GROMACS .gro file of C-alpha atoms in nm:
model
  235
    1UNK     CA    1   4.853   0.273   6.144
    2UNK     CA    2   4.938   0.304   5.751
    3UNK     CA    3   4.946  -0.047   5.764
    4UNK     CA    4   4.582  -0.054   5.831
    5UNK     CA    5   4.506   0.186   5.603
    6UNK     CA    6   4.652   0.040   5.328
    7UNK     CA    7   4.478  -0.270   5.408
    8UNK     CA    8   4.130  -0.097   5.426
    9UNK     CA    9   4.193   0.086   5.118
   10UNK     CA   10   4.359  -0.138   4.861
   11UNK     CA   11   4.121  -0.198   4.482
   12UNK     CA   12   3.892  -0.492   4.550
   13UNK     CA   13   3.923  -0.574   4.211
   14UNK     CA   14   4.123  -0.971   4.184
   15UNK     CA   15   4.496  -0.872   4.040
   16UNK     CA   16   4.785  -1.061   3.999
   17UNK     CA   17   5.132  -0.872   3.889
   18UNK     CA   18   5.251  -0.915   4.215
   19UNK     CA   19   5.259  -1.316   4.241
   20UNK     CA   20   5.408  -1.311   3.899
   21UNK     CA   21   5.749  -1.229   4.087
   22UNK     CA   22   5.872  -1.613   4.164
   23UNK     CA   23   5.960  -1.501   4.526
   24UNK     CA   24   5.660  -1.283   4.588
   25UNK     CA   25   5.471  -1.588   4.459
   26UNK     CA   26   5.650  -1.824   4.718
   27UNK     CA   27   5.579  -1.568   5.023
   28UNK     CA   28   5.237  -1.601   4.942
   29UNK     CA   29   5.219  -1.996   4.926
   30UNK     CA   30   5.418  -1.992   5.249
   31UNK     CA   31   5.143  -1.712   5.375
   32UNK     CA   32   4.865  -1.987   5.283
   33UNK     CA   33   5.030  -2.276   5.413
   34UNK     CA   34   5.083  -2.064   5.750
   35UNK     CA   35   4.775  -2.001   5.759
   36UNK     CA   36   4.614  -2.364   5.741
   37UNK     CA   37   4.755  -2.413   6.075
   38UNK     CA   38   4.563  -2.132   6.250
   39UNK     CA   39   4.214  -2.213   6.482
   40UNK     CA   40   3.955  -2.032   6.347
   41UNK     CA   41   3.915  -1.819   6.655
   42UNK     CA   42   4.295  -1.650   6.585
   43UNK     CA   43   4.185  -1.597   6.178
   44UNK     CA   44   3.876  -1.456   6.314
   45UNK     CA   45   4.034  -1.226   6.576
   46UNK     CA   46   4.312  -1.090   6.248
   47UNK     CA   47   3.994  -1.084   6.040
   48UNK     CA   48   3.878  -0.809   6.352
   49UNK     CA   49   4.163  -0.635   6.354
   50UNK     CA   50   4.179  -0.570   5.936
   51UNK     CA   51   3.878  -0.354   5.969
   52UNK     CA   52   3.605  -0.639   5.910
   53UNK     CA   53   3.234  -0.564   5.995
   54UNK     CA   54   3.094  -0.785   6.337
   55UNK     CA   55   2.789  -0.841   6.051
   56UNK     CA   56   3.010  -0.961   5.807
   57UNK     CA   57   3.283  -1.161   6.055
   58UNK     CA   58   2.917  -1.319   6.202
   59UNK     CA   59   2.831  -1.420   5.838
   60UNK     CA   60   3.158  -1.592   5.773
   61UNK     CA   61   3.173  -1.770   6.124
   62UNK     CA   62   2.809  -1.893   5.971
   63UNK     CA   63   2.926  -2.053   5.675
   64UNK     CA   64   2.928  -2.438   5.649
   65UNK     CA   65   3.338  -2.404   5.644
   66UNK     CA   66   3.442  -2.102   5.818
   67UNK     CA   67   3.766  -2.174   5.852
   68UNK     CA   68   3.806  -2.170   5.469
   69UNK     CA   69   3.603  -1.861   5.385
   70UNK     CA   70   3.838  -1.668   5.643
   71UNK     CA   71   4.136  -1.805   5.521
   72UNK     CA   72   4.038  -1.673   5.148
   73UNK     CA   73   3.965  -1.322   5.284
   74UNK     CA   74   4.282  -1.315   5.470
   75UNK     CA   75   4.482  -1.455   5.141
   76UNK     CA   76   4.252  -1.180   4.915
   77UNK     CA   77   4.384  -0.939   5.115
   78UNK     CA   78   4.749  -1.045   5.100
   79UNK     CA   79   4.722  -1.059   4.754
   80UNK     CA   80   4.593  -0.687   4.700
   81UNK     CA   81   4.843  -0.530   4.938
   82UNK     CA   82   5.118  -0.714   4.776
   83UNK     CA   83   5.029  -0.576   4.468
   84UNK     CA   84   5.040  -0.240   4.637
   85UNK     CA   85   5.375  -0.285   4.749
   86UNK     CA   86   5.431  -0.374   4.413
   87UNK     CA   87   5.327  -0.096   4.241
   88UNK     CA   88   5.497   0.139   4.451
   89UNK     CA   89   5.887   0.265   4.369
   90UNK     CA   90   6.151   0.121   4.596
   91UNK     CA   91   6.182   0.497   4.753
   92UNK     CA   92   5.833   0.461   4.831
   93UNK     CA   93   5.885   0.121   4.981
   94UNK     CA   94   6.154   0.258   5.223
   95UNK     CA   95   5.917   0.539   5.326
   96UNK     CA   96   5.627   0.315   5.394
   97UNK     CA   97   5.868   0.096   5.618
   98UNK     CA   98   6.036   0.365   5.779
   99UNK     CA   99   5.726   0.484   5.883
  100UNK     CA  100   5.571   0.144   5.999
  101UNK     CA  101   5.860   0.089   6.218
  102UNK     CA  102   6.137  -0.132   6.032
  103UNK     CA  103   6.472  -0.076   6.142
  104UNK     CA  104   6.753   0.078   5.908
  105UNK     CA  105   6.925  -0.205   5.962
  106UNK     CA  106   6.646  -0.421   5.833
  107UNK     CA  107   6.585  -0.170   5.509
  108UNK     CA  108   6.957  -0.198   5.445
  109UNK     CA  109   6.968  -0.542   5.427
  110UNK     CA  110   6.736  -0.576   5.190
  111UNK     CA  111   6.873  -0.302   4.982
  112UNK     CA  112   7.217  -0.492   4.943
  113UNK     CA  113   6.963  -0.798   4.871
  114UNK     CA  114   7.018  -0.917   4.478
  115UNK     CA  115   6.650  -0.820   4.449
  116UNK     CA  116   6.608  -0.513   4.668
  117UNK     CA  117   6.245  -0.442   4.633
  118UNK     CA  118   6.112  -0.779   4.631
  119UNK     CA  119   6.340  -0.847   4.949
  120UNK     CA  120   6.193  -0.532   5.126
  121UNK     CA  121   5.831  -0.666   5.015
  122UNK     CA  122   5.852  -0.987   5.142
  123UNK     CA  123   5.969  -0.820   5.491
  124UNK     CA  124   5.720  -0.583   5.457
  125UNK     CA  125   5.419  -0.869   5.410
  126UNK     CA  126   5.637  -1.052   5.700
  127UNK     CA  127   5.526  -0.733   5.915
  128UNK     CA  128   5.133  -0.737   5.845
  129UNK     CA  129   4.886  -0.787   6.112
  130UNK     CA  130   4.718  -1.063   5.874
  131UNK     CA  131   5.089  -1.265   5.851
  132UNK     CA  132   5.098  -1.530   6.168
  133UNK     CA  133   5.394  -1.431   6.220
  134UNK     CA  134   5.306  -1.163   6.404
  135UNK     CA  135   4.981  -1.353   6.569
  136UNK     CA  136   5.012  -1.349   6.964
  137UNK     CA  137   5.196  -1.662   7.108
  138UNK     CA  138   5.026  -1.630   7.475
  139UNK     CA  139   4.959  -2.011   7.596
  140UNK     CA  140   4.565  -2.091   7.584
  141UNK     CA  141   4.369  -2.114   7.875
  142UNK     CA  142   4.086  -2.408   7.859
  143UNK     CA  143   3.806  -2.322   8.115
  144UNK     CA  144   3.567  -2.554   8.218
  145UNK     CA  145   3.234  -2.377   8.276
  146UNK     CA  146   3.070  -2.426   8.620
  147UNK     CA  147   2.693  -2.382   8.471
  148UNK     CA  148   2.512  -2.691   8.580
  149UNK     CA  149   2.362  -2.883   8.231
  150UNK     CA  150   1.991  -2.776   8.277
  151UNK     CA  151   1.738  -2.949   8.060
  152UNK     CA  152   1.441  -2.653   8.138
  153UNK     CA  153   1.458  -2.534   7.785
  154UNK     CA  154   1.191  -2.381   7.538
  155UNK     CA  155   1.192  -2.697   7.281
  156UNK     CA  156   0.992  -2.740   7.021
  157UNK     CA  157   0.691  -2.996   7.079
  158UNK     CA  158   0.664  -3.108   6.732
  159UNK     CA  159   0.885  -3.385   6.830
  160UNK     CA  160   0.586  -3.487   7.082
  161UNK     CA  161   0.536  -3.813   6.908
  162UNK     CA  162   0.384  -4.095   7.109
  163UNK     CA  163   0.698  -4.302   7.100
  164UNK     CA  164   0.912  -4.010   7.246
  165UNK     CA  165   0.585  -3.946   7.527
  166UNK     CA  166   0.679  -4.314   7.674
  167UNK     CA  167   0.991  -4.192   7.700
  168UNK     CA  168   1.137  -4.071   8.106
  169UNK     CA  169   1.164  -3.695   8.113
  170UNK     CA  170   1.515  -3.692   8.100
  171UNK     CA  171   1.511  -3.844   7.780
  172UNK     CA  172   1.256  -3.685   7.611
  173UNK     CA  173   1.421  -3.358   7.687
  174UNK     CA  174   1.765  -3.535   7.517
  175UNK     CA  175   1.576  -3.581   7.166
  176UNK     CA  176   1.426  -3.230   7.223
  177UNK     CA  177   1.762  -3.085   7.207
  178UNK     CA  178   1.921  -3.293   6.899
  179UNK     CA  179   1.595  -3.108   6.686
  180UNK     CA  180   1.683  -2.747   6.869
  181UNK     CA  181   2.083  -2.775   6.822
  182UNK     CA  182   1.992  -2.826   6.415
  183UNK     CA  183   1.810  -2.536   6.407
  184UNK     CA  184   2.083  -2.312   6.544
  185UNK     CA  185   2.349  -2.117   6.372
  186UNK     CA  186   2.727  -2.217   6.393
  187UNK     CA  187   2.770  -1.894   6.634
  188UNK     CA  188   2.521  -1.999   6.854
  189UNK     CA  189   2.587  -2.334   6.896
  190UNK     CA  190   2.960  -2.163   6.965
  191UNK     CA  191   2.804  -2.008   7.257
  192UNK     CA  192   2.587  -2.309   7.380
  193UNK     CA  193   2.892  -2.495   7.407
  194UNK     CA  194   3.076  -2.260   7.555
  195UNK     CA  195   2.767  -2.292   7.838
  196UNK     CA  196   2.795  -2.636   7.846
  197UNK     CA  197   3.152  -2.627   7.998
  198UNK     CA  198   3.371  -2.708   7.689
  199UNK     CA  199   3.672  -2.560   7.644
  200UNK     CA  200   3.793  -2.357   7.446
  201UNK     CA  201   4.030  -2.627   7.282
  202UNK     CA  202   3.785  -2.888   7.223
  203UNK     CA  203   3.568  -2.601   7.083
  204UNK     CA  204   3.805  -2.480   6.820
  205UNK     CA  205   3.867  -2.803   6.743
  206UNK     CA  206   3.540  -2.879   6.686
  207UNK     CA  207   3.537  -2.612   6.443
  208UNK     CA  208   3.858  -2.715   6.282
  209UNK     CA  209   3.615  -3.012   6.125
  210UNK     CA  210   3.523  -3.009   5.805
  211UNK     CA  211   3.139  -2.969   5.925
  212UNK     CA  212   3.203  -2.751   6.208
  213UNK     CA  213   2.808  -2.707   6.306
  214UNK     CA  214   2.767  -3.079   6.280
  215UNK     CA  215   3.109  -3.139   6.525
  216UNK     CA  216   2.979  -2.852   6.762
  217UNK     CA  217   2.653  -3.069   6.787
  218UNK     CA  218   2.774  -3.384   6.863
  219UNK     CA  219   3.032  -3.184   7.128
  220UNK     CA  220   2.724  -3.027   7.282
  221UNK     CA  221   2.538  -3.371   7.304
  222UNK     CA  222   2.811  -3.564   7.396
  223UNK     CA  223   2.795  -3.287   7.699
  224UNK     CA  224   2.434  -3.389   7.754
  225UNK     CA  225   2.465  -3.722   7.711
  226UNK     CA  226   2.712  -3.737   8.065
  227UNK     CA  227   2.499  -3.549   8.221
  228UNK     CA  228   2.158  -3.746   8.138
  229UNK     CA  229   2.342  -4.051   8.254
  230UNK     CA  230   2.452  -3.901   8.570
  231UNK     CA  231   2.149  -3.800   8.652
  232UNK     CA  232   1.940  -4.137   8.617
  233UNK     CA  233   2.257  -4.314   8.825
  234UNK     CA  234   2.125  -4.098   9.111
  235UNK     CA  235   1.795  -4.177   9.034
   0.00000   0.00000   0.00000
């Protein structure tokens, strides 16, 4: 659509003319606070549908704080296309809506607004795929994975130390997997849990933390941990 276009195409370069309009300025505060409340999996899934590379989107999902590095890009990008919007005459404007399906009912309320332009901008930045208002509302579904916990995994035997060989096997495979789950990337630990059985609530919310690797860890282990116990009950 134009929409995406315009999103893909807008100066990279940081500008600000547009958030020196008080109400522009205020859309875009309410834009970030919006924004705080989203999981990263739905800023992630926006972050897809503005055009951004799976290498890049993997990158961010990386970071020590994803949640905060997709939140900027989102805001970045809210910030350049409102300064598009700015820059363009209020003709223009009504094109570019007309086009991206606003009503003329909608385009002639804002024209009888006391600020016309900035009232069809603000509807206009209402309408992007990036705004949460227009992020899906369909209920989550939490599944809990059937894949029985396995402890057969490749781990790494420098943590063959003679305290952890007196150990039961059960056990020693438990430490193994604290040393291979600090090894792994944010994404794959994502995916381990996701193995594991946790849903995908208690998976966003582990990366909702401010340390999401270190919360998908402990969510993997605590996983483990029921498991390991189970297993030497029936022992």
């Amino acid at each position: 659509s134009d929409l995406l276009k315009l999103q893909q195409t807008v100066s990279a370069r940081e500008t600000s003319a547009a958030l020196q309009v008080p109400e522009l300025a205020h859309a875009f505060m309410d834009l970030k606070a919006a924004l705080e409340k989203q999981r990263p999996k739905q800023l992630a899934k926006v972050l897809r549908s503005t055009g951004c590379r799976p290498a890049e989107l993997q990158e961010v999902e990386d970071d020590e704080k994803p949640k905060e590095r997709m939140k900027q890009m989102i805001l970045d990008l809210a910030r350049e296309v409102l300064n598009e919007f700015h820059g363009m005459k209020m003709s223009e404007l009504k094109n570019f809506a007309v086009g991206n399906g606003v009503s003329s009912v909608e385009i002639e309320d804002c024209a009888d607004a006391e600020m016309p332009k900035v009232a069809l901008t603000k509807l206009l930045l209402s309408r992007m795929p990036f705004h949460p208002s227009q992020f899906s509302s369909t209920p989550r579904n939490p599944r809990a994975g059937d894949e029985i916990f396995s402890f057969n995994m490749d781990l790494n035997d420098s943590v063959d130390t003679p305290e952890i060989d007196k150990m039961s096997e059960i056990d020693k495979a438990f430490v193994r997997m604290k040393v291979e789950l600090e090894k792994m990337k944010v994404t794959e630990l994502k995916q381990r849990a996701f193995i594991y059985g946790c849903t995908d609530e208690t998976i966003d919310d582990a990366l909702d933390q401010e340390n999401p690797k270190v919360a998908l860890g402990q969510l993997i282990l605590e996983v483990a941990r029921d498991a390991r116990d189970a297993l030497l009950e029936m022992r």
